[in-house]
Coordinates of C-alpha atoms in Angstrom, one line a residue:
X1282 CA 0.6 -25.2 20.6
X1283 CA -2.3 -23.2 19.4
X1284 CA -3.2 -23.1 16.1
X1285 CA -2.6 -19.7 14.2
X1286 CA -5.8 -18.2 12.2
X1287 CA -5.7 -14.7 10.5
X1288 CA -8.9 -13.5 8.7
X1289 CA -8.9 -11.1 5.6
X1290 CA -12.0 -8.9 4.8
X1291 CA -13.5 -8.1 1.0
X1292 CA -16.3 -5.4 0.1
X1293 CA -18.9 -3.8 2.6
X1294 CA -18.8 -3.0 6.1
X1295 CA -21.7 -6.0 6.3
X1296 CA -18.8 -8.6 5.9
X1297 CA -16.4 -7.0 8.2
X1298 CA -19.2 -7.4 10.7
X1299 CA -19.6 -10.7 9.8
X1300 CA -15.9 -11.5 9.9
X1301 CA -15.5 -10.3 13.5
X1302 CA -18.2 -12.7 14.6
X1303 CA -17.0 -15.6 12.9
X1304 CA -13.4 -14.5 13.9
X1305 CA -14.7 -14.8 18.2
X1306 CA -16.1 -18.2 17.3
X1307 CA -12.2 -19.2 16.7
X1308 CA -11.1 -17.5 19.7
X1309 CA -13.0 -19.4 22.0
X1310 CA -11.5 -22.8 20.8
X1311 CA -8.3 -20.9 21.4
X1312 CA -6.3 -20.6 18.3
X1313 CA -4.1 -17.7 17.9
X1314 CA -5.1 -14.8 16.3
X1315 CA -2.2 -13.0 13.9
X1316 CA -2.5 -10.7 11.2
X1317 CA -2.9 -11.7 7.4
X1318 CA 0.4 -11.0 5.9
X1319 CA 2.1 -13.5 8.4
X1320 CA 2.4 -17.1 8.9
X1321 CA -1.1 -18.9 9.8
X1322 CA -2.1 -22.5 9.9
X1323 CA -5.6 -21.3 8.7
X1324 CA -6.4 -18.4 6.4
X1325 CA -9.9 -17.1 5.8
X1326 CA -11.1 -14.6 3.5
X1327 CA -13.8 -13.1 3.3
X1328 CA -15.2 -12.7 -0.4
X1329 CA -17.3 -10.1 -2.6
X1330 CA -18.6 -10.6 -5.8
X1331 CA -20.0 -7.0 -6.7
X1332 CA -17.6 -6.9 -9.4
X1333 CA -15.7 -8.6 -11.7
X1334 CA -12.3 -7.2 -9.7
X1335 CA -13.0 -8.4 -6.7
X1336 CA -13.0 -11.9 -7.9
X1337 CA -9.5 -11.5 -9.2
X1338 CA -8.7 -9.3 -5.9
X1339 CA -10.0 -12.6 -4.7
X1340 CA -7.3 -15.0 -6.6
X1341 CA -4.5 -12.4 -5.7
X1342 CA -5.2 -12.7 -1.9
X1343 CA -5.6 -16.4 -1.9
X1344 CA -1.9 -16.3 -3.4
X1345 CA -0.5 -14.0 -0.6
X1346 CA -2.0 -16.2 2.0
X1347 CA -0.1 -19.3 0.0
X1348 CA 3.1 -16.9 -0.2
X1349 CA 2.8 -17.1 3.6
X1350 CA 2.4 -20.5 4.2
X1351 CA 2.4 -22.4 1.2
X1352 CA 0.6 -25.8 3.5
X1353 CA -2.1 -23.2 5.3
X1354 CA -5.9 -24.8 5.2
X1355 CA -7.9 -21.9 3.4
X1356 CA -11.3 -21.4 3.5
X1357 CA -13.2 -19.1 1.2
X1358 CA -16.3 -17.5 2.7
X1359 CA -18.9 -15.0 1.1
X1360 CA -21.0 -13.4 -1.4
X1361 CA -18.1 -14.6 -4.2
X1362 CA -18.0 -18.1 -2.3
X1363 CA -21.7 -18.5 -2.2
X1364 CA -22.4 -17.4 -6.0
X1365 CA -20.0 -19.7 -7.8
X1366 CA -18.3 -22.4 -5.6
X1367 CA -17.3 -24.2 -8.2
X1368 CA -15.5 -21.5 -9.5
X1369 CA -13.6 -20.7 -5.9
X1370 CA -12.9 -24.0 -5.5
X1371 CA -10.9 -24.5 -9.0
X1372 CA -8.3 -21.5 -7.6
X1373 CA -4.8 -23.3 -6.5
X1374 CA -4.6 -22.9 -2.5
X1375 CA -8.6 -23.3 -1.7
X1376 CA -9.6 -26.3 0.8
X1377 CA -13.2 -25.3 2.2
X1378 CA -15.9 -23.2 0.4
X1379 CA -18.8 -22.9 2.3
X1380 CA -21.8 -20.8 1.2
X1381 CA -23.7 -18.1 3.2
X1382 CA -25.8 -19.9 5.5
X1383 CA -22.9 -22.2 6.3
X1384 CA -19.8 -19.3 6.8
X1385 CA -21.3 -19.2 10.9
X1386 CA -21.0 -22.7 11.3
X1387 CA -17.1 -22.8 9.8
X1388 CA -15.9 -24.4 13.3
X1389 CA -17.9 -27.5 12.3
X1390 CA -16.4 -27.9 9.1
X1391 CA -12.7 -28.1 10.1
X1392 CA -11.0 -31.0 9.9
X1393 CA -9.2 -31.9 12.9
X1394 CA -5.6 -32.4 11.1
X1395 CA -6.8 -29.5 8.3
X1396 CA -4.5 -30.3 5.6
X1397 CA -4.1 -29.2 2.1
X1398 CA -6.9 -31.2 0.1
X1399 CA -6.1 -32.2 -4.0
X1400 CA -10.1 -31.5 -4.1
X1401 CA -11.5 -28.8 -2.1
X1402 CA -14.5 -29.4 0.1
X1403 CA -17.7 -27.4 -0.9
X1404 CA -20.5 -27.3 1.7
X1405 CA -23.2 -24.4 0.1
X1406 CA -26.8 -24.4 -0.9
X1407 CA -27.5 -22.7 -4.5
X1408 CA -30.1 -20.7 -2.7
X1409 CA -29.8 -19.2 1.0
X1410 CA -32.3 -20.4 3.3
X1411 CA -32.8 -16.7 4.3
X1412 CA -31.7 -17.2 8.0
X1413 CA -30.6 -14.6 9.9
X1414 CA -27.5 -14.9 11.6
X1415 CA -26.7 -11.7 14.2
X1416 CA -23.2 -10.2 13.5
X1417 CA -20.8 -7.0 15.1
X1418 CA -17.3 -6.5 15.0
X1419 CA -15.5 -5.6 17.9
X1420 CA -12.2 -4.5 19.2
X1421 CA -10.3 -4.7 15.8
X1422 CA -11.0 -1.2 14.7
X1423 CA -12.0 2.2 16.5
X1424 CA -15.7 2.0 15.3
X1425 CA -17.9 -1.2 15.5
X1426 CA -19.7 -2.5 12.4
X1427 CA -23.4 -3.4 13.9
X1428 CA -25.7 -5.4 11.3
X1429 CA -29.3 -4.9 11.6
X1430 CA -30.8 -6.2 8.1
X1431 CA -29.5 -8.5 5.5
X1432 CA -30.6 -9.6 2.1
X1433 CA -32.7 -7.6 -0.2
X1434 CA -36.3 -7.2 -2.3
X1435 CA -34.8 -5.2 -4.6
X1436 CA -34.0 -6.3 -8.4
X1437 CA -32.0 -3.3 -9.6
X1438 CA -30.9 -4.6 -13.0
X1439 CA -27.0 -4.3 -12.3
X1440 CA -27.3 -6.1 -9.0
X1441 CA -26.2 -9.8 -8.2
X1442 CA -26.3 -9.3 -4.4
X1443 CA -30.5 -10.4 -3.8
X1444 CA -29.1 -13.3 -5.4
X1445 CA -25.8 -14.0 -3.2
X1446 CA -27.8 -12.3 0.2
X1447 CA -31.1 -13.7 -0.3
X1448 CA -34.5 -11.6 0.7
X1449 CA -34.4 -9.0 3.0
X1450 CA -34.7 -9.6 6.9
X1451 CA -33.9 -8.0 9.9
X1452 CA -32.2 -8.5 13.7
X1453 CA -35.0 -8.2 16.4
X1454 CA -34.9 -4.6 17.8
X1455 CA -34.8 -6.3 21.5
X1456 CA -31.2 -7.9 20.3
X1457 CA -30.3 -4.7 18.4
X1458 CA -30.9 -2.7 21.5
X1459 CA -28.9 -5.2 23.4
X1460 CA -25.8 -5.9 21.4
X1461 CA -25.9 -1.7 21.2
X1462 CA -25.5 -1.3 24.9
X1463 CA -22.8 -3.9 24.9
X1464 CA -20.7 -2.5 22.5
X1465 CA -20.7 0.8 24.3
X1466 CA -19.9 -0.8 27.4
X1467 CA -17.1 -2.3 26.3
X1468 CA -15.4 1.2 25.3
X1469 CA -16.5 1.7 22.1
X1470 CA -17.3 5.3 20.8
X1471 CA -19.0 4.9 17.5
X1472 CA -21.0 2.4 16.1
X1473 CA -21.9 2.1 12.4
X1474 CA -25.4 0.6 11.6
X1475 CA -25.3 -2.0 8.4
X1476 CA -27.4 -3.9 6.2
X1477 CA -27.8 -5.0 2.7
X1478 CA -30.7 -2.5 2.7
X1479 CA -30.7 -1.1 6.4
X1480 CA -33.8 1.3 5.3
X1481 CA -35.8 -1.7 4.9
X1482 CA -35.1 -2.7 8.2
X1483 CA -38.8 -4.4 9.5
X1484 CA -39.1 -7.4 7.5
X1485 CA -39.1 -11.2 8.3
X1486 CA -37.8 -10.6 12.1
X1487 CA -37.4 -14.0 13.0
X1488 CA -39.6 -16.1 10.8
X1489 CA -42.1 -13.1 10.9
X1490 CA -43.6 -12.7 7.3
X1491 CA -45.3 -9.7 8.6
X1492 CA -43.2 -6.2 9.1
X1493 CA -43.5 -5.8 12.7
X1494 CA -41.1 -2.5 13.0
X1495 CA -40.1 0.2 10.3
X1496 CA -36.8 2.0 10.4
X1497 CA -38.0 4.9 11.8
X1498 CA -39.2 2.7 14.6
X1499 CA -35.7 1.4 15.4
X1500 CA -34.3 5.1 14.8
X1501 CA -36.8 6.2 17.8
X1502 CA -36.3 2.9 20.1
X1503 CA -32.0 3.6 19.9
X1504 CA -32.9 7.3 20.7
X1505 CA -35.5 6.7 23.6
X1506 CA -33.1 3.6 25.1
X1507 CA -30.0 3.5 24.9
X1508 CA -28.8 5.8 27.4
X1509 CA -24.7 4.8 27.1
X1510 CA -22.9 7.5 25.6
X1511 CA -21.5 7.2 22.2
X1512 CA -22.4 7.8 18.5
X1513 CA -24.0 6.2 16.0
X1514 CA -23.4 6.7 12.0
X1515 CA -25.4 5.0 9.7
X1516 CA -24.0 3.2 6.5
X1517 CA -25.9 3.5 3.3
X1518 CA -29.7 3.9 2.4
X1519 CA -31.8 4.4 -0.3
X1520 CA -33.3 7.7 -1.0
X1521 CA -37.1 6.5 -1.8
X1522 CA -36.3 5.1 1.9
X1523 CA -35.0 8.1 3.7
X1524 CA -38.5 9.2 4.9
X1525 CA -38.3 12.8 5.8
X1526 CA -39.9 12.2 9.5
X1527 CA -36.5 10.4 9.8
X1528 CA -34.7 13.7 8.6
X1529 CA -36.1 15.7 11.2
X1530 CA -35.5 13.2 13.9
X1531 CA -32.0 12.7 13.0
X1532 CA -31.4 16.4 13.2
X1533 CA -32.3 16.4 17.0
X1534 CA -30.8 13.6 18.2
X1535 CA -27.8 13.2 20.7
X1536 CA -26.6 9.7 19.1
X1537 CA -26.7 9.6 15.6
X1538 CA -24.2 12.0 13.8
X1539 CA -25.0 14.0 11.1
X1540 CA -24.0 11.7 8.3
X1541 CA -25.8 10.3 5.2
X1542 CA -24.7 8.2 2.7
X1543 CA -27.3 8.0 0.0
X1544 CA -26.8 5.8 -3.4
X1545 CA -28.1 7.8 -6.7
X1546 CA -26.4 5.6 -9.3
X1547 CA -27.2 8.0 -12.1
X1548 CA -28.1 11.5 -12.7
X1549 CA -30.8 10.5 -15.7
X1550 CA -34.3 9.2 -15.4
X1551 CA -34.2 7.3 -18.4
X1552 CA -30.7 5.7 -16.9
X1553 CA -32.1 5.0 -13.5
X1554 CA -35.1 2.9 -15.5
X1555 CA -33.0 0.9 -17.1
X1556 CA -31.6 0.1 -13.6
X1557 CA -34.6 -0.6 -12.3
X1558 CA -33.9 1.8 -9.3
X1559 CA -37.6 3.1 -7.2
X1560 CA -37.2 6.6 -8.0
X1561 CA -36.1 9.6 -10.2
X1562 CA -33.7 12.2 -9.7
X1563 CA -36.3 14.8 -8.4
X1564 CA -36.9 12.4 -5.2
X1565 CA -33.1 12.4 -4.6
X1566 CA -33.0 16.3 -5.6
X1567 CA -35.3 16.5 -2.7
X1568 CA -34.0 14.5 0.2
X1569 CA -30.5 16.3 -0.4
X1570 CA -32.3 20.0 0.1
X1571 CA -34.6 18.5 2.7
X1572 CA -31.1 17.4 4.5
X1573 CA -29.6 20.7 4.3
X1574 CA -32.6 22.5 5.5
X1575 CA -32.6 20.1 8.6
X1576 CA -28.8 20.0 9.2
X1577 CA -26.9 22.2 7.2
X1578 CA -23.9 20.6 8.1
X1579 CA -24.2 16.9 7.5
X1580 CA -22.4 14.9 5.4
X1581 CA -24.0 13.5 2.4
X1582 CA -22.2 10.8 0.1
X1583 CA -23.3 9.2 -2.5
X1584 CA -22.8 6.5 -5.0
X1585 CA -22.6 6.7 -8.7
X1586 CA -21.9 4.2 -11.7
X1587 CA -20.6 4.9 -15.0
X1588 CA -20.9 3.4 -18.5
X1589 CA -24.1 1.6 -17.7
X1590 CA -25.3 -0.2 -20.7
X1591 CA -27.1 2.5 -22.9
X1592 CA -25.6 5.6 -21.3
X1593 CA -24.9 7.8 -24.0
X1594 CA -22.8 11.1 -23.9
X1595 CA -26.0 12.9 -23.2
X1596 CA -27.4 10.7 -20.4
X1597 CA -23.3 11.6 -18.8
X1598 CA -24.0 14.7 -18.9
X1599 CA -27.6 14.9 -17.5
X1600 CA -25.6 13.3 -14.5
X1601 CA -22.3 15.5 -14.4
X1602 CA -24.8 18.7 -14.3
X1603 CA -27.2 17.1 -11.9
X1604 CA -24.6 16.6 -9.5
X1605 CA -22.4 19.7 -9.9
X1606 CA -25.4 21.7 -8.5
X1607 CA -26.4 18.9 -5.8
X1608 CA -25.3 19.9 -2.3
X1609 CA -23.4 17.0 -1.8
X1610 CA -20.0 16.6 -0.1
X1611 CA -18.5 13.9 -2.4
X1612 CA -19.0 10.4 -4.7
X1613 CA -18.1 6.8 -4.6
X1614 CA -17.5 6.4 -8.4
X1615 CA -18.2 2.5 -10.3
X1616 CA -17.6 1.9 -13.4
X1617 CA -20.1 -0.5 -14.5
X1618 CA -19.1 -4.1 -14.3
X1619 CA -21.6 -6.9 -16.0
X1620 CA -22.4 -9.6 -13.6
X1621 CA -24.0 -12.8 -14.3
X1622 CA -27.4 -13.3 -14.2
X1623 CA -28.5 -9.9 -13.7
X1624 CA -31.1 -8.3 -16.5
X1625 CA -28.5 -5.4 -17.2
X1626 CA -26.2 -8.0 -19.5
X1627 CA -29.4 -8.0 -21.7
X1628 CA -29.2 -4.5 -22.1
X1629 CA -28.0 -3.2 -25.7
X1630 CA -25.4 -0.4 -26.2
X1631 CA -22.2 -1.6 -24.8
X1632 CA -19.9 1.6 -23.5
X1633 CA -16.6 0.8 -24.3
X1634 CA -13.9 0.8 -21.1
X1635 CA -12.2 4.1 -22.7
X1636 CA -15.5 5.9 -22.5
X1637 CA -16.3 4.6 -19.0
X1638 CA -12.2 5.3 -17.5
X1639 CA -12.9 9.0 -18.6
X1640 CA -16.4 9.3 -17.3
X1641 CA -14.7 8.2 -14.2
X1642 CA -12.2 10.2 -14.0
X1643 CA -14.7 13.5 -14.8
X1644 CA -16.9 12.2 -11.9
X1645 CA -13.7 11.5 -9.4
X1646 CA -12.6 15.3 -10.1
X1647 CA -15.7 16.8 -9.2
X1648 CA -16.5 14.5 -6.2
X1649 CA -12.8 16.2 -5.5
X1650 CA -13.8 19.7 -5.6
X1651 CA -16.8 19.0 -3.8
X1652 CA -15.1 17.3 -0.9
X1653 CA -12.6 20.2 -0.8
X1654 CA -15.4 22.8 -0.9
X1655 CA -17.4 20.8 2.1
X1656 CA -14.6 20.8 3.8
X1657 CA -13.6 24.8 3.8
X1658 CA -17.0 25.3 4.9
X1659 CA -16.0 23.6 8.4
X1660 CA -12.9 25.9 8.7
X1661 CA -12.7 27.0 12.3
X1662 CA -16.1 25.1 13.6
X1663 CA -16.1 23.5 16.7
X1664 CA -16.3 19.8 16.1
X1665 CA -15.9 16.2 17.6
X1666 CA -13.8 14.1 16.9
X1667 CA -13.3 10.0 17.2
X1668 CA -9.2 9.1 17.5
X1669 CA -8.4 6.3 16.4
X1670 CA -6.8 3.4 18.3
X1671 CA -4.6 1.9 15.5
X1672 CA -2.9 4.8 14.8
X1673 CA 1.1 4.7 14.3
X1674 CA 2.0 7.9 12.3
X1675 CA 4.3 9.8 14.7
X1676 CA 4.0 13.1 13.5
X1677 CA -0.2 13.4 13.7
X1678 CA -3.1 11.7 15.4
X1679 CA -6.0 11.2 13.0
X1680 CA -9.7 10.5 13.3
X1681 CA -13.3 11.3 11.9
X1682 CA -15.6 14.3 12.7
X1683 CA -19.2 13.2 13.7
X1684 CA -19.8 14.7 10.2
X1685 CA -17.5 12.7 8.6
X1686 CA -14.2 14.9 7.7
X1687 CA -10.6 13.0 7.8
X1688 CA -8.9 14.9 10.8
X1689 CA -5.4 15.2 12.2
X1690 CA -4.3 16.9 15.5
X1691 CA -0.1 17.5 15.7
X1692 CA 1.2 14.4 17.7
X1693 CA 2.7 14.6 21.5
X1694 CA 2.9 12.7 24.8
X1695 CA 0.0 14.8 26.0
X1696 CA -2.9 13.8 23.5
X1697 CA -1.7 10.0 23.4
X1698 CA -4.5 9.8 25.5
X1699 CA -7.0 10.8 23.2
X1700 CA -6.2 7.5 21.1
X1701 CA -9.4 5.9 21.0
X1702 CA -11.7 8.9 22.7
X1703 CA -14.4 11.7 21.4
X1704 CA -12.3 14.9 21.6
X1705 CA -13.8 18.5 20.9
X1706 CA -11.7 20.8 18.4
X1707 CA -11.5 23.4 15.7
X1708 CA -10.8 22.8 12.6
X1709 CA -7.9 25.4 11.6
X1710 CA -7.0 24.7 8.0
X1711 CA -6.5 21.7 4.7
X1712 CA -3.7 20.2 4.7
X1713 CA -1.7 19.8 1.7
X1714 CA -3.0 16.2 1.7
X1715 CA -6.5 17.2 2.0
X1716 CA -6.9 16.3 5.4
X1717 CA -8.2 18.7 7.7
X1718 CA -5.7 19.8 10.6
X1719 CA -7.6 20.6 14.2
X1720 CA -6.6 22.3 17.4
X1721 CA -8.1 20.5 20.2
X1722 CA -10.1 22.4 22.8
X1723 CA -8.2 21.6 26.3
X1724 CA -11.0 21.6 29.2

């Protein structure tokens, strides 16, 4: 009989990438591929350690998996798995802990009878050997996750993932080219460019010390290539990054969608030093307006953390003002979580977790309103929209506009068949749940 495997994924698109690839390497050795909340012989799980909760998000899943199959062979994989094995190892239920560079050799490391062990295996070096292993998901979710970079030069203060990743390097462009026009051949619509830090895509291609591409390059090469139709949405980039020659070529093309994601981390320049971030706010000021000049339209996200060490009331506010005039269309909110060995735990003037929840909270209201306001602007625009595959609500079929807005069309026999196809529509109204209801164009 074939052995059962399910896989669970933690954090960034990056590791669901990563988990698809390691997931085909199981399916041809033919075990049996079932979902995570059902009985398995082997569990693995993907880890993150970019905060404190998703180490014990990390205990909690290990337990379901045990819940499920209290004799299952787990393996921990990831950032959380290569940063402290030790740790991982200690929780009840964990048999194999293997480290980065090790994770995409995990067939190797099973033991043929793969029983429960009194003293888990560890197989990880303290530092990765900065290899780069290709990764893309594929056919477990309407989009696929396509890595092109991994690893980082950055030392932002708050930041443990240079240190789980390694330095930054990057997928040849002839592979990234290829593995695009497979993807798309295989029926996919959208594909979502990743990376640790994707704008720094050019460095140490294959051994390479030298940068032999930029991102702009590889912008131009998808553009001028890939002739296969379907979309592609980029995941997040720094702003000091986001050359505007990229801008402008983004606003002309016929793949890539008009969506940004674009970390800021804190409205205040004295805040953003302490981070050690590689601008100020001005620079982010201006690649939001030069966005909105170039495509009025797009989506533009950001990321923003809260009760960093030293943020007083007044740096809060130089960042709640600063973004409630900001043209953007919404915020991923962190509260600021101390990680070890970064430089920020050295930082005096401690914000207390009262302080921080309500900063949150301020920040998740406006990113609300903004979302809400972005959204009434597309009221009865003609847009595209990506159904998804995976859908089961019977009353609506939902997807994503190329600029990013949640959308539902009223379910029926007839547009079944738009489940996993780009549909055009116009977008009629907000529903009470916040999600954009559509009327799709019939050709």
């Amino acid at each position: 009989m074939k052995k059962k495997v399910a896989f669970y994924t933690m954090g960034c698109k990056l590791n669901y990438a990563e988990t698809s690839t390691i997931a085909r390497k199981f399916s041809k050795l033919y075990y049996q591929h079932v979902p995570f909340k059902s009985y398995a012989d082997i569990y693995v799980i993907n880890s993150c350690s970019v905060t404190e909760n998703a180490e014990v998000e990390f205990r909690h899943i290990v337990r379901s998996a045990m819940n499920q199959n209290s004799q299952a062979f787990i393996i921990a994989i990831g950032c959380y798995a290569q940063l402290n094995p030790k740790k991982v190892s200690s929780i009840v239920g964990v048999d194999l802990v293997l480290g980065s560079d090790e994770k995409f050799k995990i067939i190797d490391y099973l033991d043929r009878e793969l029983l429960k062990k009194d003293h888990p295996k560890i197989i990880s070096n303290t530092k990765t050997k900065n290899v780069y292993f290709p990764s893309f998901s594929i056919g477990d979710r309407t989009r696929s996750f396509l890595k092109i970079q991994d690893g980082c030069d950055y030392k932002c203060s708050y930041c443990i993932i240079p240190i789980s990743r390694g330095a930054s390097r990057s997928e040849s462009m002839e592979n990234i080219l290829k593995n695009i026009r497979f993807i798309f051949q295989n029926g996919v619509k959208e594909i979502v460019l990743t990376g640790i830090n994707i704008g720094d895509y050019g460095k140490k291609i294959y051994g390479e010390n030298r940068r032999l591409y930029t991102f702009f390059d590889l912008i131009q090469a998808i553009e001028d290539q890939i002739k296969e139709k379907g979309r592609i949405r980029l995941s997040s980039i720094e702003p000091n990054l986001l050359k505007n020659e990229c801008i402008e070529f983004l606003s002309k093309s016929k793949h890539f969608v008009p969506h940004f994601h674009i970390p800021l981390q804190s409205g205040s320049n004295d805040i953003l030093k302490k981070m050690q971030r590689r601008y100020r706010r001005e620079l982010y000021q201006e690649k939001v307006k030069k966005i909105r000049f170039f495509i009025p339209d797009a989506y533009i996200g950001s990321d923003v953390i809260v009760g960093f060490p030293g943020e007083t009331h007044k740096h809060f506010l130089e960042t709640y003002h600063f973004l409630k005039k900001l043209e953007i269309s919404s915020l991923h909110i962190f509260t600021y979580s101390p990680r070890p060995n970064t430089k920020s735990i050295t930082i005096q003037g401690h914000v207390s977790q009262k302080i921080q929840w309500k900063r949150n909270q301020i920040l998740r209201n406006l990113s609300n309103k903004k979302y809400r306001f972005f959204c009434e602007r597309q009221i009865h625009t003609k847009k595209t929209v990506l159904f998804e595959n995976n859908s089961t609500n019977q009353e609506y079929l939902y997807g994503y506009t190329e600029n990013y807005i949640r959308t539902k069309i009223p379910f029926n026999s007839y547009n079944l068949l738009y489940r996993n196809t780009l549909q055009d529509v116009i977008i009629t109204k907000i529903d009470k749940d916040g999600i954009m209801i559509a009327e799709p164009i019939h050709k």
